[in-house]
Short mmCIF file of C-alpha atoms in Angstrom, two decimals:
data_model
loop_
_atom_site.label_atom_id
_atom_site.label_comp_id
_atom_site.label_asym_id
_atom_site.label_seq_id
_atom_site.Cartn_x
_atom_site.Cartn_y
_atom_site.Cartn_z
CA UNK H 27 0.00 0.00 0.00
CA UNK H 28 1.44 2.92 -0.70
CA UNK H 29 -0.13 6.73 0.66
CA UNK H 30 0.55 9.85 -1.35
CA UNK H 31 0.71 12.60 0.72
CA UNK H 32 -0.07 15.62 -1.19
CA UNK H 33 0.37 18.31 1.67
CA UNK H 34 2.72 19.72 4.27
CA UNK H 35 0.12 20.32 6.80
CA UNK H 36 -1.72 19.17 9.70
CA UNK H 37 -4.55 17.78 7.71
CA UNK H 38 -1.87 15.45 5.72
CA UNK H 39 -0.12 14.23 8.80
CA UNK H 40 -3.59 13.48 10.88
CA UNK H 41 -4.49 11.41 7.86
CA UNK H 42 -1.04 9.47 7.75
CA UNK H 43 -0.89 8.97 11.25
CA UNK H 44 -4.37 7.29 10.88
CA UNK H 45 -3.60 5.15 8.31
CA UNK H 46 0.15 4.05 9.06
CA UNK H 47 -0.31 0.60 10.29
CA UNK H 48 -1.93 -0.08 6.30
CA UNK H 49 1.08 1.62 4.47
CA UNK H 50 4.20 0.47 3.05
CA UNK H 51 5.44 3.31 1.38
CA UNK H 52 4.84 7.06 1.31
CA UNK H 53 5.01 9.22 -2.11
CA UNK H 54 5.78 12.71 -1.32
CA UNK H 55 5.15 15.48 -4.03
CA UNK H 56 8.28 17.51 -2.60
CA UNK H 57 10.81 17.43 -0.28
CA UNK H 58 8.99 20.11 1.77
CA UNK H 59 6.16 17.64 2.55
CA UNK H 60 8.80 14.92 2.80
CA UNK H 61 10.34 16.57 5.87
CA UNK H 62 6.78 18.13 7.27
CA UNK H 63 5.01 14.88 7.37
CA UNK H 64 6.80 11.50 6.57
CA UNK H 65 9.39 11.24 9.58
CA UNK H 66 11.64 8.27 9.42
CA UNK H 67 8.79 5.95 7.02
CA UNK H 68 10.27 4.60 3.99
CA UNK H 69 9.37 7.76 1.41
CA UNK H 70 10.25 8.70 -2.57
CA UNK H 71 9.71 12.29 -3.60
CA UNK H 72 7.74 12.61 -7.20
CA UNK H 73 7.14 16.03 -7.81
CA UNK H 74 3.58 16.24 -9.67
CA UNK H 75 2.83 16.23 -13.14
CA UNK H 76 0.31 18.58 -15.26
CA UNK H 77 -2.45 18.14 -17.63
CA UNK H 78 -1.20 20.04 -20.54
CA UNK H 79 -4.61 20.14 -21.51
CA UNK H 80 -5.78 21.58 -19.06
CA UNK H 81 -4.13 25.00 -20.42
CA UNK H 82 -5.86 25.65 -23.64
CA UNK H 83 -6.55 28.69 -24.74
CA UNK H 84 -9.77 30.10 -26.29
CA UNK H 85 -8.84 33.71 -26.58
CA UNK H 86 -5.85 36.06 -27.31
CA UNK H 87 -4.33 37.78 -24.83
CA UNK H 88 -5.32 41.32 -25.57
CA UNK H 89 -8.85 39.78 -25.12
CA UNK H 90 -8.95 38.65 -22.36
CA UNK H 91 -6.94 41.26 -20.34
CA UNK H 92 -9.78 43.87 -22.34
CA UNK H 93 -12.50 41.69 -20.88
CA UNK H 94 -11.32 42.22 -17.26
CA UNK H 95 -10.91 45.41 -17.55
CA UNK H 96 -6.71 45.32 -18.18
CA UNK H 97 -5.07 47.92 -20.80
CA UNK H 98 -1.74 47.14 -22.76
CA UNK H 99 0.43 49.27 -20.26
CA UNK H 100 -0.59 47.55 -17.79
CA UNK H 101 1.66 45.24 -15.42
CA UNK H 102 -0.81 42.39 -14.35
CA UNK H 103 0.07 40.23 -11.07
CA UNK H 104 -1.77 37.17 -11.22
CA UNK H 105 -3.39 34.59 -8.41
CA UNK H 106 -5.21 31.68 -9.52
CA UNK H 107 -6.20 29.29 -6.39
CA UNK H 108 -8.47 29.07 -3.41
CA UNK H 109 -8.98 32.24 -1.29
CA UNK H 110 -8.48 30.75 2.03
CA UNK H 111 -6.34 32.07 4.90
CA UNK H 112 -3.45 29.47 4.30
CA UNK H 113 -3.09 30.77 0.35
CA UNK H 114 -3.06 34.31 1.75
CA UNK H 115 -4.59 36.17 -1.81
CA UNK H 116 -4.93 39.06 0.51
CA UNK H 117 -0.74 39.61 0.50
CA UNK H 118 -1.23 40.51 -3.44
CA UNK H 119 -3.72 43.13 -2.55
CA UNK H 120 -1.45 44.97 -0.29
CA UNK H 121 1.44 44.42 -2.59
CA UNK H 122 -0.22 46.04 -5.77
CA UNK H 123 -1.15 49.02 -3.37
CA UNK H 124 2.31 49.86 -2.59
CA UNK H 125 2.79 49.91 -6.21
CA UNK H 126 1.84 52.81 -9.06
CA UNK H 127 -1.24 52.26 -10.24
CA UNK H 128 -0.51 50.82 -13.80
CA UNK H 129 0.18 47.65 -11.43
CA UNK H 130 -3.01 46.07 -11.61
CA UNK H 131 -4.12 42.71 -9.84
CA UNK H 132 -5.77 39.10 -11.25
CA UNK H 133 -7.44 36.80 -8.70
CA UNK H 134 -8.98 33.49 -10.46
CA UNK H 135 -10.37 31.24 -7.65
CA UNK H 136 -13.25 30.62 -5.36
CA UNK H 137 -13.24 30.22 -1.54
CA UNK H 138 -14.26 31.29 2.09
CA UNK H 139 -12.69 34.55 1.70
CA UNK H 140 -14.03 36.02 -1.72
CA UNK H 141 -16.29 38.57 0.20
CA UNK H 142 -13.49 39.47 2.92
CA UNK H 143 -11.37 39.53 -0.40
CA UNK H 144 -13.48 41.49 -2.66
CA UNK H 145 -13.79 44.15 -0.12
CA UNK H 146 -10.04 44.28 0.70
CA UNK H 147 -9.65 45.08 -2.72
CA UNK H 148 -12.36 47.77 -3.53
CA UNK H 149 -10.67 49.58 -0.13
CA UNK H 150 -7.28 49.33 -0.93
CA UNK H 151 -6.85 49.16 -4.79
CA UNK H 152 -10.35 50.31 -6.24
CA UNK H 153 -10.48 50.17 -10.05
CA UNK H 154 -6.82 48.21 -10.54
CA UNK H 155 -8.36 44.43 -9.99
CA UNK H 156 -10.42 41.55 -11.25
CA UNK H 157 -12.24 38.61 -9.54
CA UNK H 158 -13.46 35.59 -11.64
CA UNK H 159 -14.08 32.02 -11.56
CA UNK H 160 -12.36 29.93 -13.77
CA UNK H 161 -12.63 26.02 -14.51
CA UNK H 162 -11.22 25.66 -18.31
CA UNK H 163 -9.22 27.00 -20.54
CA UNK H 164 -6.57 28.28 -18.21
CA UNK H 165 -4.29 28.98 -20.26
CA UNK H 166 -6.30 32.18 -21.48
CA UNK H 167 -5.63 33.54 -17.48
CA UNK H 168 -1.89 32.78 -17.45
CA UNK H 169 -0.96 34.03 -20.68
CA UNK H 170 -3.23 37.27 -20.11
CA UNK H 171 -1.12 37.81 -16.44
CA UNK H 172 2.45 39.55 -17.11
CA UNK H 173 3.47 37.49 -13.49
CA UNK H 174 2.02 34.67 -11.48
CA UNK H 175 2.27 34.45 -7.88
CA UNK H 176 2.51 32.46 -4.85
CA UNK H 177 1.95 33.97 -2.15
CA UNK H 178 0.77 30.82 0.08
CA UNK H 179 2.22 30.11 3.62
CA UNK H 180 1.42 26.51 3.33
CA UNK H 181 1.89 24.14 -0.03
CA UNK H 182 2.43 21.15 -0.87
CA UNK H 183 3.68 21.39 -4.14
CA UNK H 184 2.33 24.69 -6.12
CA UNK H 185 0.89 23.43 -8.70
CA UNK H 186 -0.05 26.57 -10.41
CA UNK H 187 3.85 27.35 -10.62
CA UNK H 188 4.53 24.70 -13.14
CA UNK H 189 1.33 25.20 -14.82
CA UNK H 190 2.57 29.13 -15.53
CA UNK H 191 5.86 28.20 -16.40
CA UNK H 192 4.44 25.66 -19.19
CA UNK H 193 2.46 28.84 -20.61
CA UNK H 194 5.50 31.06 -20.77
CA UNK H 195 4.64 33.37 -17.92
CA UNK H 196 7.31 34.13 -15.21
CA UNK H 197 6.65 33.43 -11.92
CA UNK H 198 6.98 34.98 -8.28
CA UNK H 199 6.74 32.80 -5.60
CA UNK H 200 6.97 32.68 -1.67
CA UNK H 201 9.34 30.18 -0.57
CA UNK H 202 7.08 26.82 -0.37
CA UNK H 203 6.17 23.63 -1.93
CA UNK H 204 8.55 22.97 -4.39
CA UNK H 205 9.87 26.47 -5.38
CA UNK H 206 12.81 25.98 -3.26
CA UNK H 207 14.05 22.82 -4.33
CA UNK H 208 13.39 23.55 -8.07
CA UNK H 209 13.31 27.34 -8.73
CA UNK H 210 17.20 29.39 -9.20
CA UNK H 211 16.25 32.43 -8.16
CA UNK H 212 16.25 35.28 -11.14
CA UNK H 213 17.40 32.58 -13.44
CA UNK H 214 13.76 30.57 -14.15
CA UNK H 215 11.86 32.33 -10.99
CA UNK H 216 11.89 34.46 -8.18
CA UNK H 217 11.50 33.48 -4.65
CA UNK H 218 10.44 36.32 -2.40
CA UNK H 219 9.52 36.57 1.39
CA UNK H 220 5.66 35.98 1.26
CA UNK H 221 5.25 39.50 2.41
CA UNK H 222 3.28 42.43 0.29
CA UNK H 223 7.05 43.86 0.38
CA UNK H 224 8.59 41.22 -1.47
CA UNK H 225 6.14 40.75 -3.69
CA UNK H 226 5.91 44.28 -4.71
CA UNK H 227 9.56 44.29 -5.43
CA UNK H 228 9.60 41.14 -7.40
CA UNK H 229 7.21 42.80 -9.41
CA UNK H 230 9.08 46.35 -9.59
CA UNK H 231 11.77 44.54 -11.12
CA UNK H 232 9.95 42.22 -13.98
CA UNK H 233 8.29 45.14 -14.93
CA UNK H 234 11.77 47.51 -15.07
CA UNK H 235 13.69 44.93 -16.81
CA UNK H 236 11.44 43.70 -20.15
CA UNK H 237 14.15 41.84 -21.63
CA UNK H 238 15.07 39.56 -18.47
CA UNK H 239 11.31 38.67 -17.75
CA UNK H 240 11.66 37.03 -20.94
CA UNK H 241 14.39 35.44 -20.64
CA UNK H 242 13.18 34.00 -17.07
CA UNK H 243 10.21 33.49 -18.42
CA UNK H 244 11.80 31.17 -20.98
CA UNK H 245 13.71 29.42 -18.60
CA UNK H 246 10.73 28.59 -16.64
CA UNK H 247 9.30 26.87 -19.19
CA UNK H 248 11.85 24.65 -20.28
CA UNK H 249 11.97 23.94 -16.70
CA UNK H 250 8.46 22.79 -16.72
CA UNK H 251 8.66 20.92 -20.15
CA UNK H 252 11.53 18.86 -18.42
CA UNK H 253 10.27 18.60 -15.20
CA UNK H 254 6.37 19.13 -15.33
CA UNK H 255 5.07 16.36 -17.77
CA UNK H 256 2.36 14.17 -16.71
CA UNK H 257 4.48 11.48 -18.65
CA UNK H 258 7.49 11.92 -16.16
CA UNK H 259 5.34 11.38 -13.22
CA UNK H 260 3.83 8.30 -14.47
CA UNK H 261 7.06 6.79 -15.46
CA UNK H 262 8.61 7.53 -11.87
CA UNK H 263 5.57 5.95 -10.24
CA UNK H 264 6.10 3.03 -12.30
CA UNK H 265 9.74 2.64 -11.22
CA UNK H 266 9.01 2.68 -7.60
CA UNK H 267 5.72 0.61 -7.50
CA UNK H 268 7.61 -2.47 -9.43
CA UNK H 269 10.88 -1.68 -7.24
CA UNK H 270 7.98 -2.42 -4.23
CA UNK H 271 6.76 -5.26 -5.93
CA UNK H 272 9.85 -6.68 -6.45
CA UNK H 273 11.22 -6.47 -2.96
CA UNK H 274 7.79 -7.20 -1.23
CA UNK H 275 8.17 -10.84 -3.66
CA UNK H 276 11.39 -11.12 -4.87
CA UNK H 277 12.15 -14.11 -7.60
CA UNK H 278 14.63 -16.60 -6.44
#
């Protein structure tokens, strides 16, 4: 039996703990929840894998930035997620009010805190934002967004990261899930302090320095293309699960 433990959180390790006595093995989608959750139990790190498909795209870009309310000068942070306390949305709010107001803000999601969220937003950055609910066709938000970000004090894994960086759009990203262990910092990413601060000047600079956003950019997504395939995944599971096999009834 083997338990794939998705998260770095209490929720994950109540589960586990419940469960132990049934498993053999523990899949881990990063090191982060590795080290959070696993303890000493026999565990292999797979990072996840994406559905490329998933991240279609219906529209242009100047389309859909037009039909949330974006312009072409505009630099456009965007969230796509859950608004909930532990992905902390509300950090992006305070960041794009300590910037000019050509920074404008994207939040894709659904969650506890869309009213708390939506009126953080018409306070603090009225007439720079958009809120919307998105289930297909993803790829229309990430290539309309100029930056993702990942703001979250508690991940897993981040999936959104590699699902940005397989649609070309440079990412900014507080230091969890798997951003650490797989993101060079201003080579294929940045990794900020998950503060409004640091995500403010993450931003600053992308939107200073044209031809190195890019560039990272570019770099991201050759990192996901090597790294983010659903194919990859598969093939790693398959590796350890007959490894398991072999050792749980080996062939003498």
């Amino acid at each position: 039996t083997v338990f794939v433990a998705h998260g770095d959180g209490v929720w994950t390790q109540q589960i586990l703990d419940a469960v132990k006595p049934q498993v053999d093995h523990i899949v881990a989608v990063s090191h982060r929840v590795r080290e959070a959750v696993c303890g000493d139990f026999p565990t292999t790190v797979i990072h996840n894998g994406i559905d490329p498909a998933h991240l279609t795209q219906s529209r242009s870009r100047e389309i859909v930035r037009d039909s949330l309310g974006f312009g072409p000068e505009d630099f456009v942070l965007g969230f796509i997620g859950r608004f909930s306390p532990e992905k902390n949305p509300t950090a992006l709010v305070e960041a794009v009010a300590r910037l000019p107001r050509p920074f404008k803000l994207m939040l894709i999601g659904f969650g506890v805190q869309r009213f708390e969220l939506l009126d953080q937003t018409v306070r603090r950055i009225p007439g720079r934002y958009a809120i919307a609910e998105a289930h297909e066709h993803m790829g229309d938000y990430y290539g309309a967004m100029d930056a993702l970000c990942l703001p979250s004090v508690s991940e897993g894994y981040g999936l959104v990261l590699m699902e940005a960086m397989m649609c070309g759009c440079p990412v900014i990203s507080a230091p969890v899930g798997f951003a650490p262990e797989t993101i060079k910092d201003r080579i294929n990413g940045l990794i900020v302090e998950g503060t409004p601060e640091g995500f403010a000047e993450a931003a600053r600079l992308l939107r200073d320095h044209p031809e190195w956003r890019t560039a990272l950019a570019l770099e991201g997504q050759r990192l996901a293309q090597r790294y983010g395939l659903p194919t990859r995944m598969a093939a790693k599971f398959a590796d350890l699960l007959e490894q398991l096999c072999r050792t749980a009834h080996p062939v003498h």
